[in-house]
GROMACS .gro file of C-alpha atoms in nm:
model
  360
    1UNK     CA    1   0.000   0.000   0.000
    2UNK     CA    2   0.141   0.357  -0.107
    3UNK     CA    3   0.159   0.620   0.156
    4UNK     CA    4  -0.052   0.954   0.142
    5UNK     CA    5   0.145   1.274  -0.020
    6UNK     CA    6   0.248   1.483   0.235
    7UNK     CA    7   0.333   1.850   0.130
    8UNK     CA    8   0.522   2.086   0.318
    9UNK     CA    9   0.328   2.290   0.554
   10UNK     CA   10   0.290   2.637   0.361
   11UNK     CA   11   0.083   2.904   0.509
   12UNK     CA   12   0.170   3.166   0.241
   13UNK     CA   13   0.199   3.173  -0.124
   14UNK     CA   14   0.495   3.244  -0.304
   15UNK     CA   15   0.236   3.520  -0.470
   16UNK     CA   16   0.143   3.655  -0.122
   17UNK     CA   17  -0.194   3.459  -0.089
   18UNK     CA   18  -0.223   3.288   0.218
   19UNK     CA   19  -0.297   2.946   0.257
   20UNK     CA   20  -0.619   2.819   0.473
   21UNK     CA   21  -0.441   2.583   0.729
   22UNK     CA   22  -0.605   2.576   1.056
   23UNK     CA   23  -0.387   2.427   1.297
   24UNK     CA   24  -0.066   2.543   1.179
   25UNK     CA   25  -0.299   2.913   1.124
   26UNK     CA   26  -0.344   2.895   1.439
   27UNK     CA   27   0.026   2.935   1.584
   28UNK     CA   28   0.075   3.232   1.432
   29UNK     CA   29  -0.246   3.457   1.489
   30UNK     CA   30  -0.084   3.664   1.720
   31UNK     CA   31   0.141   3.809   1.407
   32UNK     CA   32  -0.044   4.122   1.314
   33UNK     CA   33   0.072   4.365   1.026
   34UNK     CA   34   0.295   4.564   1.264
   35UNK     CA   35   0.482   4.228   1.384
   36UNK     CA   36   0.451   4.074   1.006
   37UNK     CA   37   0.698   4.401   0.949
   38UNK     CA   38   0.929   4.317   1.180
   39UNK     CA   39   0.975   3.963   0.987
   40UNK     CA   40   1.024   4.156   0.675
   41UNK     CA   41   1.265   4.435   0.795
   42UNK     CA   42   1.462   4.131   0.981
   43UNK     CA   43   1.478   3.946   0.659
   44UNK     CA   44   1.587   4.267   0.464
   45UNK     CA   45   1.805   4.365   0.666
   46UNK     CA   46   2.029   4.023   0.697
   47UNK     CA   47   2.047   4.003   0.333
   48UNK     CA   48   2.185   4.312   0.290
   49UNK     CA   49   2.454   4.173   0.572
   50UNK     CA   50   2.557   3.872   0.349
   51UNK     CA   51   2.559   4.100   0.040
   52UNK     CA   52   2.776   4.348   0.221
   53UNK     CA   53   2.976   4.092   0.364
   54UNK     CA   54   3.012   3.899   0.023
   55UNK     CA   55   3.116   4.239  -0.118
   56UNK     CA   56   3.419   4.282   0.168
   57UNK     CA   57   3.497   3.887   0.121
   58UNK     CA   58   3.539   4.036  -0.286
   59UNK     CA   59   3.794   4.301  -0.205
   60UNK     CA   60   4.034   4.124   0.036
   61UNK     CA   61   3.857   4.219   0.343
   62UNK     CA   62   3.734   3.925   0.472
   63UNK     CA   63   3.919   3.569   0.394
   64UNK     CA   64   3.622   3.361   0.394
   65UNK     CA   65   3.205   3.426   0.374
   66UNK     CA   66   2.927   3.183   0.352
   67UNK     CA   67   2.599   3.323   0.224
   68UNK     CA   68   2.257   3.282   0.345
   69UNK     CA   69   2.102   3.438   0.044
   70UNK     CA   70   1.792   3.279  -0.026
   71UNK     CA   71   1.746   3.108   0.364
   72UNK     CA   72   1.622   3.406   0.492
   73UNK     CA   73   1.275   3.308   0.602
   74UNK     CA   74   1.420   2.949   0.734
   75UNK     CA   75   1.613   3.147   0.983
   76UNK     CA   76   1.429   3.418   1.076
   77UNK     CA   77   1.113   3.250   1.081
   78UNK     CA   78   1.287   2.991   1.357
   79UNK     CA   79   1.492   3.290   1.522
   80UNK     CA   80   1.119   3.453   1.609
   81UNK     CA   81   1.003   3.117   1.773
   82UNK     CA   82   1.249   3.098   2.046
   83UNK     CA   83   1.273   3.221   2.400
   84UNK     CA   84   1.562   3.446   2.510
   85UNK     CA   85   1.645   3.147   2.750
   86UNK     CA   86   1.657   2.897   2.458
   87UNK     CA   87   2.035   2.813   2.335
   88UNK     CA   88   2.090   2.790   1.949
   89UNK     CA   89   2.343   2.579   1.792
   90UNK     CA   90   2.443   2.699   1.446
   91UNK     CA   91   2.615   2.554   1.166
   92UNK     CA   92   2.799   2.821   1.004
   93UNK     CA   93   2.554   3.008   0.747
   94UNK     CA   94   2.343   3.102   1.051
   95UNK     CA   95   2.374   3.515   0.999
   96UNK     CA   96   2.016   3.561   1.047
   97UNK     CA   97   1.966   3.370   1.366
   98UNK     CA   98   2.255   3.564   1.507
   99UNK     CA   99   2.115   3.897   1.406
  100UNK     CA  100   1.778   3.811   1.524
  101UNK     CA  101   1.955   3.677   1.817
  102UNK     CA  102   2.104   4.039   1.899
  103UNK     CA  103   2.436   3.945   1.792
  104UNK     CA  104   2.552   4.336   1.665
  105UNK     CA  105   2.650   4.366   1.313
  106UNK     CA  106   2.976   4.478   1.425
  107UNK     CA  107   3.029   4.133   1.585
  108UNK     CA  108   3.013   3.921   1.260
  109UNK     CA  109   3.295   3.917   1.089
  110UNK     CA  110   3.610   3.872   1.302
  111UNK     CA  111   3.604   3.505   1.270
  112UNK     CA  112   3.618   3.551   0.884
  113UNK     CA  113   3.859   3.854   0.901
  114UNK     CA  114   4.078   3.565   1.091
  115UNK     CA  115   4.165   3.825   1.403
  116UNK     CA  116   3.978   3.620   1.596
  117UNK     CA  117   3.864   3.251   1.692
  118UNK     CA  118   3.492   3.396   1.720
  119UNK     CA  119   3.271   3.669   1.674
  120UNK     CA  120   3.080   3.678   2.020
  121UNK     CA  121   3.000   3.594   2.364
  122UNK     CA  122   2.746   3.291   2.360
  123UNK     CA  123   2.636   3.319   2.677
  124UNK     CA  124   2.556   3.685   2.589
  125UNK     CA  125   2.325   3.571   2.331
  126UNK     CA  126   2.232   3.193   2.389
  127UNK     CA  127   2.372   3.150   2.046
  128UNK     CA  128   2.712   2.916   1.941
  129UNK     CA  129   2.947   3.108   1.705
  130UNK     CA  130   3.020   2.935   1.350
  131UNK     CA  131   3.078   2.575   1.352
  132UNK     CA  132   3.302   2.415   1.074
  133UNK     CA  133   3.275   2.048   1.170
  134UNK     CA  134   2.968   1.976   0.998
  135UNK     CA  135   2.690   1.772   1.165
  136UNK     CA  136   2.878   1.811   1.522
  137UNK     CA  137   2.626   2.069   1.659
  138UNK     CA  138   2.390   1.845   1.640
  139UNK     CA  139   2.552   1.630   1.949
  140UNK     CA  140   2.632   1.987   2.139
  141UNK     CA  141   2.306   2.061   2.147
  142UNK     CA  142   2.145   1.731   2.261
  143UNK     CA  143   2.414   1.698   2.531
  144UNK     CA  144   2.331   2.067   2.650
  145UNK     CA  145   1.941   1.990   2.659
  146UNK     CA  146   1.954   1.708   2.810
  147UNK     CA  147   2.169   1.829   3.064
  148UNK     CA  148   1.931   2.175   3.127
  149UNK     CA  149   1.688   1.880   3.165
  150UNK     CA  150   1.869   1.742   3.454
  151UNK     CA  151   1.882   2.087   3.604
  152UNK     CA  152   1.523   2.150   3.582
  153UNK     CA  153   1.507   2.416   3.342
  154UNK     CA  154   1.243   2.425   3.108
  155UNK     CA  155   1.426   2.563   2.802
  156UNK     CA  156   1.483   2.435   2.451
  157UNK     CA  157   1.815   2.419   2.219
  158UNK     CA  158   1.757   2.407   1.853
  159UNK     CA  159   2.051   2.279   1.630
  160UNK     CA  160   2.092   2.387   1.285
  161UNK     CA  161   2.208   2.215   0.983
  162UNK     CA  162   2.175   2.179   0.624
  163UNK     CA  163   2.085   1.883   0.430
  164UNK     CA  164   2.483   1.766   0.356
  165UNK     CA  165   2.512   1.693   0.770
  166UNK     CA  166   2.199   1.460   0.783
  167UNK     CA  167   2.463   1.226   0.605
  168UNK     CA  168   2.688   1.244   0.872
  169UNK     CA  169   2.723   0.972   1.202
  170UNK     CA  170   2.702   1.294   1.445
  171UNK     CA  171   2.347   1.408   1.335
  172UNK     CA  172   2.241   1.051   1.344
  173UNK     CA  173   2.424   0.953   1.717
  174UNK     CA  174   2.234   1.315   1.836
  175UNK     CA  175   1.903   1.196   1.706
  176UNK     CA  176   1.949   0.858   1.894
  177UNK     CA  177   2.020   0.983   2.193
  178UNK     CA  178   1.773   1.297   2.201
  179UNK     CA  179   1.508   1.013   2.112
  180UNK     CA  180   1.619   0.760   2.406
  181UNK     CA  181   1.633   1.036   2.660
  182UNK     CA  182   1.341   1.251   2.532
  183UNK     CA  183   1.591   1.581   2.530
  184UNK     CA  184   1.408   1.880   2.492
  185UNK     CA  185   1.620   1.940   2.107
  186UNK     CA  186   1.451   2.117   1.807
  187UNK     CA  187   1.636   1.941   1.481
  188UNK     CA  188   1.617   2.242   1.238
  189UNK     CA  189   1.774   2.106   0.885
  190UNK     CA  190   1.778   2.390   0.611
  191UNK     CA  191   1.747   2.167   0.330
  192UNK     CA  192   1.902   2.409   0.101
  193UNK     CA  193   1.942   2.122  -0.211
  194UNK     CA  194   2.293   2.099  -0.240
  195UNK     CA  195   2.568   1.942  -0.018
  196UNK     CA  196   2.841   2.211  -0.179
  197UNK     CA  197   2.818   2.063  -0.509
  198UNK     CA  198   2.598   1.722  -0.457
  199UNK     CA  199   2.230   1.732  -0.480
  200UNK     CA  200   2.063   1.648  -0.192
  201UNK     CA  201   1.863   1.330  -0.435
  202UNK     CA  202   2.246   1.204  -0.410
  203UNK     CA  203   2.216   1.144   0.005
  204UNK     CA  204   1.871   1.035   0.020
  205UNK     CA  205   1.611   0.906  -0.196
  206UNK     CA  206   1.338   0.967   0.064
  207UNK     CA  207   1.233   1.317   0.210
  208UNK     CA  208   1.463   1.431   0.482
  209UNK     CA  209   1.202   1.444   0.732
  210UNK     CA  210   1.130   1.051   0.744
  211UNK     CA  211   1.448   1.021   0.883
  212UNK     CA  212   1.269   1.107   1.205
  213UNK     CA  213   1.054   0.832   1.176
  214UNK     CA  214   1.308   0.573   1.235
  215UNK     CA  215   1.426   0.735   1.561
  216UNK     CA  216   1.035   0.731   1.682
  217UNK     CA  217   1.016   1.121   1.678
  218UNK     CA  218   0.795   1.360   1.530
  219UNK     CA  219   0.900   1.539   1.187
  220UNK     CA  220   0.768   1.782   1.004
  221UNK     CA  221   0.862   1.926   0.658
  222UNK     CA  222   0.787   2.283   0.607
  223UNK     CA  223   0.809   2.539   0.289
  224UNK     CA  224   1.182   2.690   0.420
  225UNK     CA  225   1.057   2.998   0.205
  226UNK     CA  226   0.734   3.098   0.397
  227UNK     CA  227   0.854   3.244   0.690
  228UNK     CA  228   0.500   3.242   0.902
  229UNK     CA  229   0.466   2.853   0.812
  230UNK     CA  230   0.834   2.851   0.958
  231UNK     CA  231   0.726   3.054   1.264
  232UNK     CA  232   0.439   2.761   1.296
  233UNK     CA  233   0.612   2.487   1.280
  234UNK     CA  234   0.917   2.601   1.478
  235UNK     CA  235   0.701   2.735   1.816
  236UNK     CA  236   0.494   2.406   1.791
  237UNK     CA  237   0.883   2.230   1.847
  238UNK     CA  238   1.010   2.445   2.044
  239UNK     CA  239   0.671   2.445   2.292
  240UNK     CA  240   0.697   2.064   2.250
  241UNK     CA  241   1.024   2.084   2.389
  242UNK     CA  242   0.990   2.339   2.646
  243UNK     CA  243   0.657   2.105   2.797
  244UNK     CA  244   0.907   1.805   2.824
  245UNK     CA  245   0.739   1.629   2.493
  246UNK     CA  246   1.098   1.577   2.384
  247UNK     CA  247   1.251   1.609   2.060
  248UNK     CA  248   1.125   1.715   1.712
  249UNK     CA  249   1.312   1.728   1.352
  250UNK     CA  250   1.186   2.041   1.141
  251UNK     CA  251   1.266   1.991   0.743
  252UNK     CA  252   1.269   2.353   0.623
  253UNK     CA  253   1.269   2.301   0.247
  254UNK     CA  254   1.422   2.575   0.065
  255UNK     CA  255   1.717   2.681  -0.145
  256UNK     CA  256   2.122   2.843  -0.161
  257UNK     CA  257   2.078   3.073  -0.402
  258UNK     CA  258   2.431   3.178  -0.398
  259UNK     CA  259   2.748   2.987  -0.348
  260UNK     CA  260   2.817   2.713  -0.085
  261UNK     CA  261   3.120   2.990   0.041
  262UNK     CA  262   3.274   3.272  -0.152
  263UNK     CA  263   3.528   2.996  -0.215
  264UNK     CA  264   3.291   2.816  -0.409
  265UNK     CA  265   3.185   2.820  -0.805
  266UNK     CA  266   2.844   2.701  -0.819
  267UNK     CA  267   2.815   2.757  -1.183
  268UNK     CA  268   3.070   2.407  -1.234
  269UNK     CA  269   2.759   2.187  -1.099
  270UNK     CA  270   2.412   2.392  -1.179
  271UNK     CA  271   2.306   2.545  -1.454
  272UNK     CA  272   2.117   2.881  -1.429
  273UNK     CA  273   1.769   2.695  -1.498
  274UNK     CA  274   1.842   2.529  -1.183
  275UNK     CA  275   1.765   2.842  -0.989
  276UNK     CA  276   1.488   2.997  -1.195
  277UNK     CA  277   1.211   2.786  -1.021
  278UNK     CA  278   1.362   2.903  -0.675
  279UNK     CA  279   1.401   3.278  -0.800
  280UNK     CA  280   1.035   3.282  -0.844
  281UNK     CA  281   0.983   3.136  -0.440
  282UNK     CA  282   1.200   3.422  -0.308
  283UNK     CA  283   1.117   3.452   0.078
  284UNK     CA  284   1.154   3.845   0.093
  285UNK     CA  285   0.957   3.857  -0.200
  286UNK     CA  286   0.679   3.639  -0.046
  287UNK     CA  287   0.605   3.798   0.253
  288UNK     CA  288   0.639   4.169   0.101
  289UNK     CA  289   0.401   4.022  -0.140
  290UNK     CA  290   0.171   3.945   0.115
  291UNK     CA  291   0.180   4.252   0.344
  292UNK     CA  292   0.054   4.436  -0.016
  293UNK     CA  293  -0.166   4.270  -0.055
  294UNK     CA  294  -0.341   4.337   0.276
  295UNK     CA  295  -0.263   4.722   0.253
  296UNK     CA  296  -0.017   4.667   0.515
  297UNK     CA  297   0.312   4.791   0.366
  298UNK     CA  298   0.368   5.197   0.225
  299UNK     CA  299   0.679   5.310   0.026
  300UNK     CA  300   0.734   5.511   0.350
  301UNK     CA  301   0.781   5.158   0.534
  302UNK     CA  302   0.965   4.999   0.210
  303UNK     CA  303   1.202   5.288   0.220
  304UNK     CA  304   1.251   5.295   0.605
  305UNK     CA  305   1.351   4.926   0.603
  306UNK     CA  306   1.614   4.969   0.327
  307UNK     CA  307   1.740   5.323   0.464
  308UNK     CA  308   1.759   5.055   0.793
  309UNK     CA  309   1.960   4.780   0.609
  310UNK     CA  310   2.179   5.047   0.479
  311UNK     CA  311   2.303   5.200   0.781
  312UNK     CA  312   2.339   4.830   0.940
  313UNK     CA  313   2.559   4.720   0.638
  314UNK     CA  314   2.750   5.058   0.692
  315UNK     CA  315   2.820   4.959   1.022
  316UNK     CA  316   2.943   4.599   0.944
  317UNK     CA  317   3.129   4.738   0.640
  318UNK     CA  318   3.349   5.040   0.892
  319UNK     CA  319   3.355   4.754   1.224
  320UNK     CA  320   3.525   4.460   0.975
  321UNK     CA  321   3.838   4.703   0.788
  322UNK     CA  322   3.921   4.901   1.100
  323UNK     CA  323   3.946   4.550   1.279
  324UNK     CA  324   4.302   4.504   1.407
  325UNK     CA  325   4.568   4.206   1.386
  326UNK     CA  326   4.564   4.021   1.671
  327UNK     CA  327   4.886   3.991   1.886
  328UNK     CA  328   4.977   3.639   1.759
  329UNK     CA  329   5.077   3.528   2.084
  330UNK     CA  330   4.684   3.438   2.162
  331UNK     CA  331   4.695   3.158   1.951
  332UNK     CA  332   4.842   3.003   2.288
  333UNK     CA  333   4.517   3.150   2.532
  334UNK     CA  334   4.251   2.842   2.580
  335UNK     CA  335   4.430   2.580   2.421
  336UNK     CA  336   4.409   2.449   2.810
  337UNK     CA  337   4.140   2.496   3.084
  338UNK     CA  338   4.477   2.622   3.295
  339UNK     CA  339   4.824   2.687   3.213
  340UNK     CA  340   5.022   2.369   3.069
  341UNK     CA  341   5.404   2.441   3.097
  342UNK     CA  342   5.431   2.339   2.746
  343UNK     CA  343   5.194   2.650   2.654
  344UNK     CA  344   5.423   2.832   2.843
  345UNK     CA  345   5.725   2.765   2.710
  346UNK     CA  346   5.585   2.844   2.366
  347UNK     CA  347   5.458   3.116   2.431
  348UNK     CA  348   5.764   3.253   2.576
  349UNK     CA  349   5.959   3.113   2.242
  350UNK     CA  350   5.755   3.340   2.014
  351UNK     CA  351   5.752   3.601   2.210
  352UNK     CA  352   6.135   3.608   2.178
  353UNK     CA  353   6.116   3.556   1.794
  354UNK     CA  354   5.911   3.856   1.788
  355UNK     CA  355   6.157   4.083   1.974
  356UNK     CA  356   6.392   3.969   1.797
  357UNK     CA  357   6.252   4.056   1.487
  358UNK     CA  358   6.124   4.361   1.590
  359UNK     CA  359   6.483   4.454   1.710
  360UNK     CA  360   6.611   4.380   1.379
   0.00000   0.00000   0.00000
């Protein structure tokens, strides 16, 4: 016997119609025109981060950038759904979470400038800074639930990941454990169709989602591009968790419009028809779309929000080229918990070496 079609939950139309879904309607009532804006001037604003911060990666000023463009609504929408006491785990194309977060757009660049092993203070923000070991978030944020569990605090963690990590052992020891213990763990995968430069048909021939099934926990796919049906889906996980129901994996289907980094050349495995269908789903698009529609955006508001997104970009721009080289005797700080003689006597090497050269 075949098994019914499931769609992605949508609650908007990538023409700006909304879609009549009453439970999932439900979640997000509360989002009025005034609070609709704020999801579109969030989303607005972060792309014209990664543009800006594309653009420095361009001219030498950053040595490394990976863009969100296109995710927009994945992250925001998810951002919007948690509590400040909530801890996010990112992967590293997380921008949008971060800004939504209240990570300052002066804080995003250092780790890509390479002056420093981070951007910001985590505990400042509930937030983990870039993670390059892909899938290993995942297993950091089950561990950290389950141990808030054992405290007795009713938070969440949510991990993020794209659809190239669900391939890897770490995503599927998290998922095994979050299920046995019942950790309160949102599983947020951006499926974003490409693994750098493999399709995502190339890891699985089933739909992300039923991954979930095997581990005995709820999963839900979702249109990645809506960013109410996002909202929905994401505050019914993350009040799941919160109410000690456990853990639930979120498949936010949308699309990397740009490259996998700015060291990538997407062009050498998709053609430009491989984006057209995804150009016409833009999530910015979509919700501005929307708010038209239901006489709920002016120029006056259009032009505020970009005048916004200007002067934040401005800000990232001056923050990321008057950054300064970092004395290169910190490589040495918290490589231990507490000094290790060996650190020590490194440390004390290259600081020589550079008097020496200095002297010279």
């Amino acid at each position: 016997m075949s098994q019914k079609q499931t769609y992605p939950v949508q609650l908007v139309q990538p023409d700006g119609r909304r879609v009549f879904d009453r439970e999932h309607g439900a979640l997000v009532a509360d989002i009025d025109a005034p609070r609709l804006r704020q999801l579109y001037r969030d989303m607005v604003i972060t792309r014209r981060i990664d543009v800006e911060a594309t653009a420095l990666q361009r001219q030498g000023q950053l040595g490394l950038w990976p863009p969100l463009l296109g995710q927009e609504a994945a992250q925001v929408g998810s951002a919007h759904a948690l509590h400040p006491d909530d801890y996010a785990f990112c992967s590293y194309r997380e921008t949008a979470v971060a800004f939504c977060r209240g990570v300052p757009p002066e804080q995003l660049t250092a780790l890509w400038r390479g002056v420093s092993h981070h951007c910001w203070d985590p505990d400042e923000f509930n937030m983990t800074n870039a993670n390059i070991v892909v899938g290993s978030q995942g297993l950091h944020a089950t561990g950290y639930a389950y141990a808030a569990h054992l405290d007795g605090a009713d938070i969440a963690t949510i991990a993020y990941f794209g659809d190239g990590a669900t391939s890897q052992g770490d995503i599927a020891e998290a998922l095994g454990f979050a299920a046995a213990w019942s950790a309160p763990v949102v599983f947020f995968c951006q499926n974003n169709q490409w693994a750098i430069s493999e399709p995502v048909a190339v890891q699985s021939h089933i739909p992300l989602v039923r991954r979930a099934d095997g581990y005995g926990i709820p999963g839900v796919q979702v249109d990645g591009n809506d960013v109410l049906a996002v909202l929905a889906v994401t505050r019914q996980a993350v009040e799941r968790a919160r109410t000690g129901g456990g853990p639930t994996f979120i498949e936010a289907m949308t699309y990397r419009m740009g490259p996998h980094t700015t060291a990538d050349d997407p062009t050498r495995y998709r053609t430009a028809a491989d984006t057209e269908y995804w150009a016409h789903r833009d999530p910015i698009e979509r919700v501005r779309l929307l708010l038209e529609r239901e006489g709920d955006l002016s120029p006056e508001v259009v032009q505020q929000v970009t005048a916004q997104a200007d002067d934040v970009a401005a800000r990232l721009r001056a923050a990321t080229v008057s950054m300064p080289d970092p004395d290169p005797r910190r490589m040495f700080d918290n490589v231990y918990a507490t000094e290790h003689s060996l650190m020590t006597q490194q440390r004390q090497q290259l600081s020589d070496y550079l008097a020496e050269g200095a002297q010279s």
